[in-house]
Amino acid sequence: MSSEESKTVDGELKADEALAFIRQEWESTVLKTLEDYIRIPNASPLFDPKWDENGHLQRAADLLADWVEKQKVPGLTLTKHKDEGRTPLLFMEVEGDRRSTETVLMYGHLDKQPPLTEAWDKDSGLHPYTPVLRDGRLYGRGGADDGYSVFAAVGALQALKRQG
């Protein structure tokens, strides 16, 4: 599709095109990286007192930052920040255009809740840190509790940028 074909008409989002783009991104880059994210046992510091020592939260931040950088979203700047004794932070900013003075904030977190392994159906092959795609659903800890937030935010930005 040419960039001219993907432009919006009178500023309206072409939802079908945006959805097609996001589905293609899901298959080509998001799913594999989200599965890698699920494999990291990056529990919230409330449930993992050695979170800084074991480095799981940093691994998760590095994985997601690497994915963001590979997307090459026009105008996006990514800052990785880590203060002593604090969890890592990814800050992404995209300058708006002159059509609006509004600010949009999208937030997500990198840590996960405890795995509650006793609640996972072992007989069906499900485990909190083993991603399983079954019947169009992705199972694994963090895949639906904000692990997706970076992908959703960047995917939305990409879809909007493609349509001008």
mmCIF file of N, CA and C in Angstrom, residues 37-114:
data_model
loop_
_atom_site.group_PDB
_atom_site.id
_atom_site.type_symbol
_atom_site.label_atom_id
_atom_site.label_comp_id
_atom_site.label_asym_id
_atom_site.label_seq_id
_atom_site.Cartn_x
_atom_site.Cartn_y
_atom_site.Cartn_z
ATOM 1 N N TYR A 37 8.627 -12.535 26.574
ATOM 2 C CA TYR A 37 8.328 -11.798 27.800
ATOM 3 C C TYR A 37 7.666 -12.716 28.828
ATOM 4 N N ILE A 38 6.718 -13.536 28.389
ATOM 5 C CA ILE A 38 6.025 -14.460 29.298
ATOM 6 C C ILE A 38 7.027 -15.397 29.972
ATOM 7 N N ARG A 39 8.077 -15.797 29.266
ATOM 8 C CA ARG A 39 9.073 -16.730 29.819
ATOM 9 C C ARG A 39 9.902 -16.130 30.961
ATOM 10 N N ILE A 40 9.910 -14.823 31.093
ATOM 11 C CA ILE A 40 10.712 -14.171 32.143
ATOM 12 C C ILE A 40 9.885 -14.116 33.428
ATOM 13 N N PRO A 41 10.388 -14.673 34.537
ATOM 14 C CA PRO A 41 9.631 -14.662 35.798
ATOM 15 C C PRO A 41 9.810 -13.347 36.563
ATOM 16 N N ASN A 42 9.440 -12.250 35.937
ATOM 17 C CA ASN A 42 9.664 -10.919 36.505
ATOM 18 C C ASN A 42 8.510 -10.498 37.416
ATOM 19 N N ALA A 43 8.495 -11.107 38.589
ATOM 20 C CA ALA A 43 7.447 -10.820 39.569
ATOM 21 C C ALA A 43 7.620 -9.428 40.159
ATOM 22 N N SER A 44 6.498 -8.891 40.579
ATOM 23 C CA SER A 44 6.493 -7.603 41.257
ATOM 24 C C SER A 44 7.432 -7.664 42.470
ATOM 25 N N PRO A 45 8.140 -6.570 42.769
ATOM 26 C CA PRO A 45 9.007 -6.552 43.950
ATOM 27 C C PRO A 45 8.278 -6.905 45.254
ATOM 28 N N LEU A 46 6.973 -6.700 45.300
ATOM 29 C CA LEU A 46 6.217 -7.083 46.504
ATOM 30 C C LEU A 46 6.241 -8.590 46.723
ATOM 31 N N PHE A 47 6.458 -9.355 45.652
ATOM 32 C CA PHE A 47 6.429 -10.808 45.734
ATOM 33 C C PHE A 47 7.794 -11.437 45.466
ATOM 34 N N ASP A 48 8.785 -10.632 45.122
ATOM 35 C CA ASP A 48 10.135 -11.128 44.855
ATOM 36 C C ASP A 48 11.146 -10.196 45.512
ATOM 37 N N PRO A 49 11.490 -10.458 46.777
ATOM 38 C CA PRO A 49 12.398 -9.562 47.487
ATOM 39 C C PRO A 49 13.791 -9.455 46.850
ATOM 40 N N LYS A 50 14.167 -10.427 46.028
ATOM 41 C CA LYS A 50 15.484 -10.396 45.375
ATOM 42 C C LYS A 50 15.376 -9.944 43.912
ATOM 43 N N TRP A 51 14.342 -9.170 43.593
ATOM 44 C CA TRP A 51 14.086 -8.767 42.210
ATOM 45 C C TRP A 51 15.284 -8.059 41.580
ATOM 46 N N ASP A 52 15.970 -7.218 42.342
ATOM 47 C CA ASP A 52 17.095 -6.470 41.777
ATOM 48 C C ASP A 52 18.279 -7.404 41.520
ATOM 49 N N GLU A 53 18.519 -8.322 42.466
ATOM 50 C CA GLU A 53 19.603 -9.304 42.317
ATOM 51 C C GLU A 53 19.410 -10.220 41.115
ATOM 52 N N ASN A 54 18.208 -10.768 40.981
ATOM 53 C CA ASN A 54 18.000 -11.758 39.923
ATOM 54 C C ASN A 54 17.872 -11.131 38.537
ATOM 55 N N GLY A 55 17.573 -9.853 38.469
ATOM 56 C CA GLY A 55 17.596 -9.136 37.201
ATOM 57 C C GLY A 55 16.456 -9.426 36.237
ATOM 58 N N HIS A 56 15.415 -10.113 36.693
ATOM 59 C CA HIS A 56 14.326 -10.452 35.776
ATOM 60 C C HIS A 56 13.605 -9.217 35.248
ATOM 61 N N LEU A 57 13.375 -8.237 36.117
ATOM 62 C CA LEU A 57 12.711 -7.017 35.660
ATOM 63 C C LEU A 57 13.572 -6.270 34.640
ATOM 64 N N GLN A 58 14.878 -6.268 34.855
ATOM 65 C CA GLN A 58 15.767 -5.610 33.890
ATOM 66 C C GLN A 58 15.754 -6.353 32.556
ATOM 67 N N ARG A 59 15.745 -7.688 32.608
ATOM 68 C CA ARG A 59 15.663 -8.476 31.362
ATOM 69 C C ARG A 59 14.385 -8.152 30.595
ATOM 70 N N ALA A 60 13.269 -8.035 31.322
ATOM 71 C CA ALA A 60 11.997 -7.694 30.683
ATOM 72 C C ALA A 60 12.066 -6.307 30.054
ATOM 73 N N ALA A 61 12.619 -5.346 30.784
ATOM 74 C CA ALA A 61 12.747 -3.982 30.250
ATOM 75 C C ALA A 61 13.635 -3.966 29.009
ATOM 76 N N ASP A 62 14.738 -4.695 29.056
ATOM 77 C CA ASP A 62 15.653 -4.747 27.903
ATOM 78 C C ASP A 62 14.986 -5.390 26.693
ATOM 79 N N LEU A 63 14.237 -6.474 26.919
ATOM 80 C CA LEU A 63 13.537 -7.150 25.829
ATOM 81 C C LEU A 63 12.555 -6.204 25.140
ATOM 82 N N LEU A 64 11.745 -5.516 25.943
ATOM 83 C CA LEU A 64 10.740 -4.621 25.377
ATOM 84 C C LEU A 64 11.377 -3.393 24.732
ATOM 85 N N ALA A 65 12.430 -2.863 25.333
ATOM 86 C CA ALA A 65 13.128 -1.712 24.737
ATOM 87 C C ALA A 65 13.734 -2.093 23.394
ATOM 88 N N ASP A 66 14.298 -3.272 23.312
ATOM 89 C CA ASP A 66 14.869 -3.749 22.055
ATOM 90 C C ASP A 66 13.788 -3.845 20.979
ATOM 91 N N TRP A 67 12.631 -4.381 21.339
ATOM 92 C CA TRP A 67 11.530 -4.479 20.375
ATOM 93 C C TRP A 67 11.097 -3.093 19.900
ATOM 94 N N VAL A 68 10.957 -2.155 20.853
ATOM 95 C CA VAL A 68 10.536 -0.795 20.494
ATOM 96 C C VAL A 68 11.529 -0.174 19.521
ATOM 97 N N GLU A 69 12.819 -0.288 19.812
ATOM 98 C CA GLU A 69 13.838 0.305 18.941
ATOM 99 C C GLU A 69 13.781 -0.285 17.534
ATOM 100 N N LYS A 70 13.502 -1.572 17.423
ATOM 101 C CA LYS A 70 13.423 -2.219 16.107
ATOM 102 C C LYS A 70 12.229 -1.742 15.285
ATOM 103 N N GLN A 71 11.231 -1.180 15.940
ATOM 104 C CA GLN A 71 10.035 -0.726 15.215
ATOM 105 C C GLN A 71 10.291 0.559 14.428
ATOM 106 N N LYS A 72 11.285 1.322 14.825
ATOM 107 C CA LYS A 72 11.656 2.556 14.130
ATOM 108 C C LYS A 72 10.441 3.456 13.860
ATOM 109 N N VAL A 73 9.680 3.727 14.912
ATOM 110 C CA VAL A 73 8.519 4.607 14.788
ATOM 111 C C VAL A 73 9.028 6.035 14.578
ATOM 112 N N PRO A 74 8.601 6.691 13.501
ATOM 113 C CA PRO A 74 9.062 8.055 13.242
ATOM 114 C C PRO A 74 8.783 8.985 14.418
ATOM 115 N N GLY A 75 9.804 9.683 14.865
ATOM 116 C CA GLY A 75 9.658 10.659 15.938
ATOM 117 C C GLY A 75 9.667 10.095 17.343
ATOM 118 N N LEU A 76 9.733 8.788 17.499
ATOM 119 C CA LEU A 76 9.697 8.190 18.834
ATOM 120 C C LEU A 76 11.095 8.203 19.447
ATOM 121 N N THR A 77 11.173 8.701 20.667
ATOM 122 C CA THR A 77 12.411 8.591 21.433
ATOM 123 C C THR A 77 12.132 7.680 22.624
ATOM 124 N N LEU A 78 13.094 6.832 22.915
ATOM 125 C CA LEU A 78 12.982 5.879 24.014
ATOM 126 C C LEU A 78 14.103 6.156 24.999
ATOM 127 N N THR A 79 13.730 6.282 26.256
ATOM 128 C CA THR A 79 14.704 6.463 27.326
ATOM 129 C C THR A 79 14.549 5.319 28.308
ATOM 130 N N LYS A 80 15.652 4.640 28.607
ATOM 131 C CA LYS A 80 15.660 3.593 29.632
ATOM 132 C C LYS A 80 16.219 4.225 30.898
ATOM 133 N N HIS A 81 15.516 4.032 31.988
ATOM 134 C CA HIS A 81 15.926 4.694 33.231
ATOM 135 C C HIS A 81 15.919 3.677 34.370
ATOM 136 N N LYS A 82 16.957 3.715 35.197
ATOM 137 C CA LYS A 82 17.039 2.808 36.351
ATOM 138 C C LYS A 82 17.745 3.533 37.487
ATOM 139 N N ASP A 83 17.018 3.812 38.547
ATOM 140 C CA ASP A 83 17.593 4.375 39.766
ATOM 141 C C ASP A 83 17.925 3.241 40.723
ATOM 142 N N GLU A 84 18.940 3.431 41.519
ATOM 143 C CA GLU A 84 19.347 2.432 42.518
ATOM 144 C C GLU A 84 18.156 2.070 43.410
ATOM 145 N N GLY A 85 17.885 0.769 43.500
ATOM 146 C CA GLY A 85 16.816 0.278 44.364
ATOM 147 C C GLY A 85 15.416 0.457 43.798
ATOM 148 N N ARG A 86 15.310 0.950 42.585
ATOM 149 C CA ARG A 86 14.006 1.156 41.952
ATOM 150 C C ARG A 86 13.893 0.282 40.709
ATOM 151 N N THR A 87 12.688 -0.084 40.341
ATOM 152 C CA THR A 87 12.483 -0.919 39.159
ATOM 153 C C THR A 87 12.791 -0.117 37.889
ATOM 154 N N PRO A 88 13.175 -0.818 36.811
ATOM 155 C CA PRO A 88 13.488 -0.123 35.563
ATOM 156 C C PRO A 88 12.247 0.542 34.962
ATOM 157 N N LEU A 89 12.503 1.587 34.206
ATOM 158 C CA LEU A 89 11.435 2.369 33.594
ATOM 159 C C LEU A 89 11.771 2.602 32.129
ATOM 160 N N LEU A 90 10.797 2.425 31.274
ATOM 161 C CA LEU A 90 10.927 2.788 29.867
ATOM 162 C C LEU A 90 10.023 3.994 29.642
ATOM 163 N N PHE A 91 10.590 5.038 29.078
ATOM 164 C CA PHE A 91 9.803 6.231 28.778
ATOM 165 C C PHE A 91 9.900 6.480 27.286
ATOM 166 N N MET A 92 8.748 6.514 26.631
ATOM 167 C CA MET A 92 8.708 6.760 25.192
ATOM 168 C C MET A 92 7.941 8.054 24.960
ATOM 169 N N GLU A 93 8.446 8.834 24.027
ATOM 170 C CA GLU A 93 7.774 10.082 23.706
ATOM 171 C C GLU A 93 7.748 10.260 22.195
ATOM 172 N N VAL A 94 6.602 10.715 21.722
ATOM 173 C CA VAL A 94 6.442 11.061 20.312
ATOM 174 C C VAL A 94 5.832 12.454 20.283
ATOM 175 N N GLU A 95 6.521 13.356 19.634
ATOM 176 C CA GLU A 95 5.983 14.705 19.505
ATOM 177 C C GLU A 95 4.696 14.662 18.691
ATOM 178 N N GLY A 96 3.708 15.430 19.121
ATOM 179 C CA GLY A 96 2.471 15.543 18.361
ATOM 180 C C GLY A 96 2.673 16.483 17.178
ATOM 181 N N ASP A 97 1.622 16.654 16.442
ATOM 182 C CA ASP A 97 1.723 17.619 15.350
ATOM 183 C C ASP A 97 0.956 18.875 15.756
ATOM 184 N N ARG A 98 0.908 19.820 14.874
ATOM 185 C CA ARG A 98 0.312 21.113 15.221
ATOM 186 C C ARG A 98 -1.221 21.114 15.145
ATOM 187 N N ARG A 99 -1.816 19.978 14.787
ATOM 188 C CA ARG A 99 -3.281 19.935 14.690
ATOM 189 C C ARG A 99 -3.943 19.862 16.061
ATOM 190 N N SER A 100 -3.189 19.560 17.091
ATOM 191 C CA SER A 100 -3.774 19.414 18.419
ATOM 192 C C SER A 100 -2.774 19.851 19.477
ATOM 193 N N THR A 101 -3.293 20.366 20.550
ATOM 194 C CA THR A 101 -2.445 20.722 21.695
ATOM 195 C C THR A 101 -2.632 19.719 22.827
ATOM 196 N N GLU A 102 -3.403 18.677 22.579
ATOM 197 C CA GLU A 102 -3.692 17.674 23.591
ATOM 198 C C GLU A 102 -2.480 16.758 23.808
ATOM 199 N N THR A 103 -2.389 16.219 25.013
ATOM 200 C CA THR A 103 -1.366 15.240 25.364
ATOM 201 C C THR A 103 -2.050 13.906 25.625
ATOM 202 N N VAL A 104 -1.445 12.844 25.148
ATOM 203 C CA VAL A 104 -1.964 11.502 25.394
ATOM 204 C C VAL A 104 -0.910 10.747 26.193
ATOM 205 N N LEU A 105 -1.312 10.156 27.288
ATOM 206 C CA LEU A 105 -0.410 9.364 28.107
ATOM 207 C C LEU A 105 -0.879 7.918 28.059
ATOM 208 N N MET A 106 0.032 7.021 27.728
ATOM 209 C CA MET A 106 -0.266 5.589 27.772
ATOM 210 C C MET A 106 0.681 4.990 28.801
ATOM 211 N N TYR A 107 0.141 4.204 29.711
ATOM 212 C CA TYR A 107 0.937 3.667 30.815
ATOM 213 C C TYR A 107 0.869 2.146 30.827
ATOM 214 N N GLY A 108 1.958 1.535 31.208
ATOM 215 C CA GLY A 108 1.990 0.098 31.423
ATOM 216 C C GLY A 108 3.074 -0.217 32.438
ATOM 217 N N HIS A 109 3.041 -1.405 32.976
ATOM 218 C CA HIS A 109 4.086 -1.807 33.921
ATOM 219 C C HIS A 109 4.747 -3.089 33.448
ATOM 220 N N LEU A 110 5.949 -3.338 33.951
ATOM 221 C CA LEU A 110 6.765 -4.464 33.489
ATOM 222 C C LEU A 110 6.705 -5.673 34.412
ATOM 223 N N ASP A 111 6.270 -5.470 35.649
ATOM 224 C CA ASP A 111 6.282 -6.580 36.597
ATOM 225 C C ASP A 111 4.996 -7.383 36.510
ATOM 226 N N LYS A 112 5.048 -8.585 37.070
ATOM 227 C CA LYS A 112 3.911 -9.504 37.023
ATOM 228 C C LYS A 112 3.484 -9.863 38.439
ATOM 229 N N GLN A 113 2.255 -10.273 38.550
ATOM 230 C CA GLN A 113 1.749 -10.771 39.819
ATOM 231 C C GLN A 113 2.314 -12.173 40.054
ATOM 232 N N PRO A 114 2.221 -12.688 41.269
ATOM 233 C CA PRO A 114 2.764 -14.024 41.542
ATOM 234 C C PRO A 114 2.126 -15.065 40.621
#
